[in-house]
Amino acid sequence: MRYQLNVNGSTREVDAEPGTPLLWVLRDELGLTGTKYSCGVASCGACTVHLDGAPIRSCSLPVDSASAKSIMTIEGINGPIADAVQQAWRDRDVVQCGYCQSGQIMAAVGLLEGNPSPNDAEIDTAMAGIVCRCATYVRVRDAIKLASRNLEV
Amino acid sequence: MSVQISRRSFLKTGAAGVAALVVGIDARGALAAGHQETVVNPFVRIDRDGTVTVIAKHFEMGQGTSTGLTTLVAEELDADWNHVKVEFAPADQDKYKNLFWGVQSTGGSTAIANSFMQYRKAGAAARELLVQAAAQKWGVGEEDIVVSNGILTAGSKQGHFGDFIAEAVKLTPSGEPELKSPDQFKLIGKLELPRKDSVSKTDGSAVFAMDVKLPGMVYAAILRSPRFGGTLTSFDAGSAQNVAGFIDAKALPNQAGVVAFAKNTWAALQARNALSAEWDFSKAESRSTSEMIDAHRELAASPEYNVRETGRDEAQSAIGKASKTIEAEFLFPFLAHAPMEPLNCVIEPTENGVRFHDGCQGPSTVQFVASHVLGLKPEQIEINTVYAGGSFGRRGTPTADYQVEAALAFALLGKKTPVKLVWSREDDIRGGYYRPMALHKAQIGLDDDGNILGWDHQIATKSITKGTPIESLTVKDGVDHLSVEGAEDTLYNLPNLAVGLSDFKSVMPTLWWRSVGHTHSGFVMESLIDMVAHETGKDPVELRLSLLDHGDARQKRMTGVIEAVRDLAGWKKGDKRGFAAHFSFNTWVAAVADVAVFGKRFHVNKLYIAVDCGIAVNPDVIRAQMEGGVGFALGAVMRNEITFKNGEVIQSNFPEYQPLRMTDMPEVEVTIVTSTESPSGVGEPGVPPTGPAVANAIFAQTGDRITELPMTRAGYQPV
Ligand code: FES
Ligand code: FES
């Protein structure tokens, strides 16, 4: 079936089977491979993208439900919050293998967009769903706080 | 993303003839330089615009090696860090072998250790040539030239590296370039040196094998036997036909499974799930976990091998004189590595053979094994190494398991179509190559003054390498060193220590898992020492120090980390925190765990870590590896286990094999012991002391000794 998707600010046409998770449409059809597959069952957050501004698990969202909505991926995020988050990630050298980090960043941007200065408990709530097998969590937390501070000034 | 193949891109030469200077140490150990075509084994390339590219012979799974190798070259070259890039080397064992093993592979926390001099020399050789070239061009003495941040200066004359390429390629390197002394280091040991992979891994552009897409590529997923060692007898692809995008299903020629081919990843996984198959389980592992535990217990009771010089009878006769004995049994489950990127790779035909795109941990093994499978010579197998989304050991199997699957699938399609083999998370959790189950049994005899008289220690576990092509590397006189490391070679002076070993036998494949045998031996040794301290009323730190001798260099460095973490954590006698220290991969790590315990629930608040890994090449990467090692260990010891029912793995995905999450992660404070010794590894050594430090803290507060992992088995729930 043919779908019209609004991805990263532009309209893209794709052929996909109804029910195909958005993740695989983004990756295999649109070549947006920054969004990752790791569990496929909404348990790790590697596939996190923004749907109408809110972080969601693209591995568990059928493409059918994503058309007519605005989809933002790691390749498309921009603006002061995204910039601050990505910069903080680099300043703190958060990444190790990097495979989870698109998801971490998408979740962090989503968090700061709704709550510019989250406390530890709020960071936990927003980030607990995003698994990092390299256990970069100390730095993820640190980088979120750094981005938050940098956005204040 | 469609990936352009950078096939030996460093061999390309620009129209001008001299596009770059390439320097390396060739197979004979001599330095070679010149036109790119004539240079063997390049580690360093310098382009006309002055950009330096370091060719990394080790892959990057997150451990920071691509930054580390780059640091070594940039240091000796006096390059500008912002103009240094890194590329992964092609598969070429002669040129890019791990100097410790003679084959091209990454593991055992050896990347920096084996490359330390090699990559520094490569950088120094390049610098030497540039200086000679500049001296000639400017008509000045070499000693008048200063190199700093990628710029050469002599009086009022100045130029960047690229300005001297044309002259430099005509020169012959001396063979023994002068290296800096440690006090001249500007980059090595510098805390603020950004990782080379930070930018591409934060904007989605870093390429993992999972992201590789080639024209005409077909996606493959495999239905494997639900029990290890089962063989396919028949299959039915009926329902797979209904999956849109399904192409075909074919049995693997080795009867290990059925491959579903499809037009995209989702279709391949769906089609695979729709396959049904019949298996012959006559040679398969069909036991349940409880039977496997019983088998280990029985094996430990009568060890097959005596590992040390001290015999069991000697240990027992010493224990016979004891006024007090400690006895304990420790049990460790099978564990999956579960790297964040599920296993996958791409294979495509080339004019002369094939090319893999892979987050490749062991290029030499892949070349060797895949060439057999495909009837090619090893050198006909090219490997484009890309970033690996974690490994923890899993991507480096002695059997090249998933690359062989890809090769077989590729052959089934006629060897003309590029194939991407994808594992799902379920495939990964159920796919074997686990950290083997291990059971330790120990008896320790103490005299009236609390001195250790004898220590009788038996281990039962499955050998990781027996029956694989690398058996001879780790097995001696029947003993797989990987089964007993960390116990038989403990740094503590333990009188009358006997270590026995028995091999658990199973067709289930097992594998090194971040810190290998130390994953269990470290836990056991450090728990036992804690038990001795408790029994004898000694402070755990004081006891450890009393078992180490300053006359022995390795024991002295152990003392160093123990004292360092004691001071960092402000450890006091009667402390209710947990202490552990362990030596592995030539690195010493000591840990203090601060754990809050509420009844049977606990939360790990903080780990203090002291590490001695020789010269700290990238201190921040070392810290990151300690943080990561702590987290990786903690997730496993708290709640991870692979269990079996009639040979079938019970867990299948993260909901049942729950990884460590942000809410579980303790604060980690790291101190790096200053050292002038050669650098040693940091990827693994943070793992072994973490678990016992936490368990010892739980004991200090509750009197409960955790001897069975994960801790949830002992009734302790992380919160
Ligand atoms: S891949 Fe979507 S949550 Fe894990
Ligand atoms: S950086 Fe490797 S999984 Fe997070």
PDB file of C-alpha atoms in Angstrom, chain B residues 20 252 265 274 401 659 692 717:
ATOM      1  CA  ALA B  20      48.953  11.228   0.197  1.00  0.00           C
ATOM      2  CA  LEU B 252      20.816 -24.670   5.395  1.00  0.00           C
ATOM      3  CA  THR B 265      14.017  -6.889   7.210  1.00  0.00           C
ATOM      4  CA  ALA B 274       5.834 -18.225   9.837  1.00  0.00           C
ATOM      5  CA  ASP B 401      29.046 -18.375  13.543  1.00  0.00           C
ATOM      6  CA  PRO B 659      18.954  -5.319  31.062  1.00  0.00           C
ATOM      7  CA  PRO B 692      31.444  -9.293  44.760  1.00  0.00           C
ATOM      8  CA  GLN B 717      15.361  -7.747  44.379  1.00  0.00           C
TER       9      GLN B 717
END
